[in-house]
């Protein structure tokens, strides 16, 4: 029987334990810029997928994702032991680490939104200087005399 609420609670606890262990107890320099973002646990509580991101050392530096993945692979046993001790469940879930794609997708969406805003600004600038092709008010009004349209100017034929 699958208990989704229990799986979510366990995933949250695993996220906390792994993030804390990486930050304070695991002394691998390859994990210095790793951030744990999420965790998903299967319904039977036997497998956990831990999502992580890697930040660069500086603003313009590319993060070394391969080194971080190698560091996480090397620390998986120690991290699983910490999860087992910290959760108290009968069977400690296996840990699988996956690079989180959400930051990259967010960055791509931000770039798309910036391009859309720039295009909107160009359209607004063109509309600001534009003039209507016909009369300012091309519709007939009930109060206008028979031969006149909109602004009171006579109909040109």
PDB file of C-alpha atoms in Angstrom:
ATOM      1  CA  UNK A   1       0.000   0.000   0.000  1.00  0.00           C
ATOM      2  CA  UNK A   2       1.417   3.357  -1.067  1.00  0.00           C
ATOM      3  CA  UNK A   3       1.340   6.166   1.460  1.00  0.00           C
ATOM      4  CA  UNK A   4       2.140   9.324  -0.526  1.00  0.00           C
ATOM      5  CA  UNK A   5       2.214  11.549   2.552  1.00  0.00           C
ATOM      6  CA  UNK A   6       4.763   9.294   4.252  1.00  0.00           C
ATOM      7  CA  UNK A   7       6.896   9.240   1.097  1.00  0.00           C
ATOM      8  CA  UNK A   8       6.835  13.056   0.965  1.00  0.00           C
ATOM      9  CA  UNK A   9       7.789  13.355   4.633  1.00  0.00           C
ATOM     10  CA  UNK A  10      10.649  10.902   4.133  1.00  0.00           C
ATOM     11  CA  UNK A  11      11.806  12.774   1.009  1.00  0.00           C
ATOM     12  CA  UNK A  12      11.852  16.053   2.923  1.00  0.00           C
ATOM     13  CA  UNK A  13      13.827  14.441   5.739  1.00  0.00           C
ATOM     14  CA  UNK A  14      16.313  12.891   3.282  1.00  0.00           C
ATOM     15  CA  UNK A  15      16.783  16.293   1.619  1.00  0.00           C
ATOM     16  CA  UNK A  16      17.603  17.867   4.977  1.00  0.00           C
ATOM     17  CA  UNK A  17      19.967  15.082   6.057  1.00  0.00           C
ATOM     18  CA  UNK A  18      21.890  14.942   2.758  1.00  0.00           C
ATOM     19  CA  UNK A  19      22.200  18.740   2.491  1.00  0.00           C
ATOM     20  CA  UNK A  20      23.428  18.993   6.075  1.00  0.00           C
ATOM     21  CA  UNK A  21      25.907  16.162   5.622  1.00  0.00           C
ATOM     22  CA  UNK A  22      27.316  17.653   2.411  1.00  0.00           C
ATOM     23  CA  UNK A  23      27.643  21.059   4.052  1.00  0.00           C
ATOM     24  CA  UNK A  24      29.232  19.997   7.320  1.00  0.00           C
ATOM     25  CA  UNK A  25      30.380  16.368   7.460  1.00  0.00           C
ATOM     26  CA  UNK A  26      31.539  15.275   3.995  1.00  0.00           C
ATOM     27  CA  UNK A  27      34.945  16.857   3.410  1.00  0.00           C
ATOM     28  CA  UNK A  28      35.152  16.404  -0.360  1.00  0.00           C
ATOM     29  CA  UNK A  29      36.205  19.641  -2.135  1.00  0.00           C
ATOM     30  CA  UNK A  30      34.270  18.543  -5.231  1.00  0.00           C
ATOM     31  CA  UNK A  31      31.057  19.003  -3.235  1.00  0.00           C
ATOM     32  CA  UNK A  32      31.830  22.545  -2.087  1.00  0.00           C
ATOM     33  CA  UNK A  33      29.387  24.150  -4.531  1.00  0.00           C
ATOM     34  CA  UNK A  34      26.693  21.433  -4.570  1.00  0.00           C
ATOM     35  CA  UNK A  35      23.214  22.402  -3.427  1.00  0.00           C
ATOM     36  CA  UNK A  36      20.498  19.818  -2.782  1.00  0.00           C
ATOM     37  CA  UNK A  37      17.249  21.072  -4.312  1.00  0.00           C
ATOM     38  CA  UNK A  38      14.731  18.239  -4.030  1.00  0.00           C
ATOM     39  CA  UNK A  39      14.204  14.566  -3.296  1.00  0.00           C
ATOM     40  CA  UNK A  40      11.641  12.077  -4.558  1.00  0.00           C
ATOM     41  CA  UNK A  41      10.977   8.756  -2.848  1.00  0.00           C
ATOM     42  CA  UNK A  42       9.165   5.857  -4.493  1.00  0.00           C
ATOM     43  CA  UNK A  43       5.882   4.676  -2.985  1.00  0.00           C
ATOM     44  CA  UNK A  44       7.488   1.578  -1.474  1.00  0.00           C
ATOM     45  CA  UNK A  45      10.138   3.814   0.198  1.00  0.00           C
ATOM     46  CA  UNK A  46      13.001   1.741  -1.254  1.00  0.00           C
ATOM     47  CA  UNK A  47      14.506   4.234  -3.722  1.00  0.00           C
ATOM     48  CA  UNK A  48      15.207   7.934  -3.374  1.00  0.00           C
ATOM     49  CA  UNK A  49      16.244  10.268  -6.166  1.00  0.00           C
ATOM     50  CA  UNK A  50      18.081  13.325  -4.854  1.00  0.00           C
ATOM     51  CA  UNK A  51      18.263  16.344  -7.164  1.00  0.00           C
ATOM     52  CA  UNK A  52      21.161  18.770  -6.944  1.00  0.00           C
ATOM     53  CA  UNK A  53      22.601  21.834  -8.635  1.00  0.00           C
ATOM     54  CA  UNK A  54      26.200  22.981  -8.908  1.00  0.00           C
ATOM     55  CA  UNK A  55      27.078  26.649  -8.680  1.00  0.00           C
ATOM     56  CA  UNK A  56      30.273  28.080 -10.151  1.00  0.00           C
ATOM     57  CA  UNK A  57      33.056  29.337  -7.927  1.00  0.00           C
ATOM     58  CA  UNK A  58      32.481  32.856  -9.238  1.00  0.00           C
ATOM     59  CA  UNK A  59      29.772  34.588 -11.226  1.00  0.00           C
ATOM     60  CA  UNK A  60      31.362  34.022 -14.619  1.00  0.00           C
ATOM     61  CA  UNK A  61      32.845  30.559 -13.902  1.00  0.00           C
ATOM     62  CA  UNK A  62      31.190  27.452 -15.282  1.00  0.00           C
ATOM     63  CA  UNK A  63      30.379  24.862 -12.616  1.00  0.00           C
ATOM     64  CA  UNK A  64      32.202  21.552 -12.832  1.00  0.00           C
ATOM     65  CA  UNK A  65      29.236  19.203 -12.981  1.00  0.00           C
ATOM     66  CA  UNK A  66      31.257  16.085 -13.768  1.00  0.00           C
ATOM     67  CA  UNK A  67      33.467  16.550 -10.699  1.00  0.00           C
ATOM     68  CA  UNK A  68      30.423  17.129  -8.503  1.00  0.00           C
ATOM     69  CA  UNK A  69      28.767  13.968  -9.850  1.00  0.00           C
ATOM     70  CA  UNK A  70      31.948  12.011  -9.127  1.00  0.00           C
ATOM     71  CA  UNK A  71      32.078  13.428  -5.612  1.00  0.00           C
ATOM     72  CA  UNK A  72      28.450  12.499  -4.962  1.00  0.00           C
ATOM     73  CA  UNK A  73      29.038   8.996  -6.326  1.00  0.00           C
ATOM     74  CA  UNK A  74      31.995   8.588  -3.974  1.00  0.00           C
ATOM     75  CA  UNK A  75      29.992   9.865  -0.986  1.00  0.00           C
ATOM     76  CA  UNK A  76      26.818   7.855  -1.670  1.00  0.00           C
ATOM     77  CA  UNK A  77      27.624   5.135   0.886  1.00  0.00           C
ATOM     78  CA  UNK A  78      28.379   7.599   3.676  1.00  0.00           C
ATOM     79  CA  UNK A  79      25.298   9.650   2.812  1.00  0.00           C
ATOM     80  CA  UNK A  80      23.076   6.566   2.801  1.00  0.00           C
ATOM     81  CA  UNK A  81      24.425   5.624   6.254  1.00  0.00           C
ATOM     82  CA  UNK A  82      23.576   9.107   7.526  1.00  0.00           C
ATOM     83  CA  UNK A  83      20.082   8.867   6.008  1.00  0.00           C
ATOM     84  CA  UNK A  84      19.560   5.483   7.685  1.00  0.00           C
ATOM     85  CA  UNK A  85      20.651   6.814  11.059  1.00  0.00           C
ATOM     86  CA  UNK A  86      18.626  10.012  10.684  1.00  0.00           C
ATOM     87  CA  UNK A  87      15.329   8.584   9.471  1.00  0.00           C
ATOM     88  CA  UNK A  88      14.921   5.419  11.537  1.00  0.00           C
ATOM     89  CA  UNK A  89      13.071   3.542   8.797  1.00  0.00           C
ATOM     90  CA  UNK A  90      13.397  -0.250   8.582  1.00  0.00           C
ATOM     91  CA  UNK A  91      14.896  -0.197   5.089  1.00  0.00           C
ATOM     92  CA  UNK A  92      17.196   2.694   4.200  1.00  0.00           C
ATOM     93  CA  UNK A  93      16.358   3.831   0.655  1.00  0.00           C
ATOM     94  CA  UNK A  94      18.998   3.610  -2.029  1.00  0.00           C
ATOM     95  CA  UNK A  95      20.200   7.047  -3.091  1.00  0.00           C
ATOM     96  CA  UNK A  96      20.477   8.105  -6.708  1.00  0.00           C
ATOM     97  CA  UNK A  97      21.720  11.604  -7.535  1.00  0.00           C
ATOM     98  CA  UNK A  98      20.474  13.527 -10.579  1.00  0.00           C
ATOM     99  CA  UNK A  99      21.414  16.977 -11.782  1.00  0.00           C
ATOM    100  CA  UNK A 100      18.418  19.282 -11.416  1.00  0.00           C
ATOM    101  CA  UNK A 101      17.383  20.790 -14.755  1.00  0.00           C
ATOM    102  CA  UNK A 102      15.051  23.411 -13.266  1.00  0.00           C
ATOM    103  CA  UNK A 103      17.678  26.208 -13.013  1.00  0.00           C
ATOM    104  CA  UNK A 104      18.617  25.764 -16.689  1.00  0.00           C
ATOM    105  CA  UNK A 105      14.961  25.784 -17.719  1.00  0.00           C
ATOM    106  CA  UNK A 106      14.391  28.886 -15.594  1.00  0.00           C
ATOM    107  CA  UNK A 107      17.335  30.637 -17.208  1.00  0.00           C
ATOM    108  CA  UNK A 108      16.002  29.763 -20.687  1.00  0.00           C
ATOM    109  CA  UNK A 109      12.522  31.050 -19.758  1.00  0.00           C
ATOM    110  CA  UNK A 110      14.032  34.291 -18.428  1.00  0.00           C
ATOM    111  CA  UNK A 111      15.854  34.798 -21.719  1.00  0.00           C
ATOM    112  CA  UNK A 112      12.650  34.162 -23.687  1.00  0.00           C
ATOM    113  CA  UNK A 113      10.729  36.604 -21.500  1.00  0.00           C
ATOM    114  CA  UNK A 114      13.421  39.257 -21.972  1.00  0.00           C
ATOM    115  CA  UNK A 115      13.208  38.833 -25.759  1.00  0.00           C
ATOM    116  CA  UNK A 116       9.404  39.077 -25.613  1.00  0.00           C
ATOM    117  CA  UNK A 117       9.626  42.269 -23.519  1.00  0.00           C
ATOM    118  CA  UNK A 118      12.041  43.780 -26.065  1.00  0.00           C
ATOM    119  CA  UNK A 119       9.667  42.935 -28.920  1.00  0.00           C
ATOM    120  CA  UNK A 120       6.728  44.387 -26.965  1.00  0.00           C
ATOM    121  CA  UNK A 121       8.706  47.589 -26.453  1.00  0.00           C
ATOM    122  CA  UNK A 122       9.387  47.837 -30.205  1.00  0.00           C
ATOM    123  CA  UNK A 123       5.686  47.342 -30.976  1.00  0.00           C
ATOM    124  CA  UNK A 124       4.679  49.921 -28.349  1.00  0.00           C
ATOM    125  CA  UNK A 125       7.189  52.425 -29.741  1.00  0.00           C
ATOM    126  CA  UNK A 126       5.826  51.902 -33.277  1.00  0.00           C
ATOM    127  CA  UNK A 127       2.234  52.230 -32.037  1.00  0.00           C
ATOM    128  CA  UNK A 128       3.027  55.464 -30.203  1.00  0.00           C
ATOM    129  CA  UNK A 129       4.003  57.207 -33.450  1.00  0.00           C
ATOM    130  CA  UNK A 130       1.308  55.570 -35.576  1.00  0.00           C
ATOM    131  CA  UNK A 131      -1.723  57.362 -36.985  1.00  0.00           C
ATOM    132  CA  UNK A 132      -4.990  55.703 -38.015  1.00  0.00           C
ATOM    133  CA  UNK A 133      -5.341  54.998 -41.755  1.00  0.00           C
ATOM    134  CA  UNK A 134      -8.911  56.296 -41.984  1.00  0.00           C
ATOM    135  CA  UNK A 135     -11.147  58.589 -39.944  1.00  0.00           C
ATOM    136  CA  UNK A 136     -10.465  58.862 -36.279  1.00  0.00           C
ATOM    137  CA  UNK A 137     -13.966  57.481 -35.597  1.00  0.00           C
ATOM    138  CA  UNK A 138     -15.144  55.429 -38.609  1.00  0.00           C
ATOM    139  CA  UNK A 139     -18.417  54.233 -37.040  1.00  0.00           C
ATOM    140  CA  UNK A 140     -21.887  55.659 -37.624  1.00  0.00           C
ATOM    141  CA  UNK A 141     -23.599  57.231 -34.669  1.00  0.00           C
ATOM    142  CA  UNK A 142     -27.341  57.569 -34.114  1.00  0.00           C
ATOM    143  CA  UNK A 143     -27.061  61.303 -33.438  1.00  0.00           C
ATOM    144  CA  UNK A 144     -25.083  62.058 -36.657  1.00  0.00           C
ATOM    145  CA  UNK A 145     -26.947  63.425 -39.688  1.00  0.00           C
ATOM    146  CA  UNK A 146     -27.644  60.998 -42.566  1.00  0.00           C
ATOM    147  CA  UNK A 147     -24.619  61.667 -44.821  1.00  0.00           C
ATOM    148  CA  UNK A 148     -21.988  61.955 -42.085  1.00  0.00           C
ATOM    149  CA  UNK A 149     -19.746  59.351 -40.498  1.00  0.00           C
ATOM    150  CA  UNK A 150     -18.198  59.348 -37.041  1.00  0.00           C
ATOM    151  CA  UNK A 151     -16.534  62.687 -36.381  1.00  0.00           C
ATOM    152  CA  UNK A 152     -19.035  64.784 -38.326  1.00  0.00           C
ATOM    153  CA  UNK A 153     -17.037  65.000 -41.567  1.00  0.00           C
ATOM    154  CA  UNK A 154     -19.015  64.292 -44.765  1.00  0.00           C
ATOM    155  CA  UNK A 155     -18.711  60.889 -46.408  1.00  0.00           C
ATOM    156  CA  UNK A 156     -16.282  61.022 -49.361  1.00  0.00           C
ATOM    157  CA  UNK A 157     -17.223  58.853 -52.319  1.00  0.00           C
TER     158      UNK A 157
END
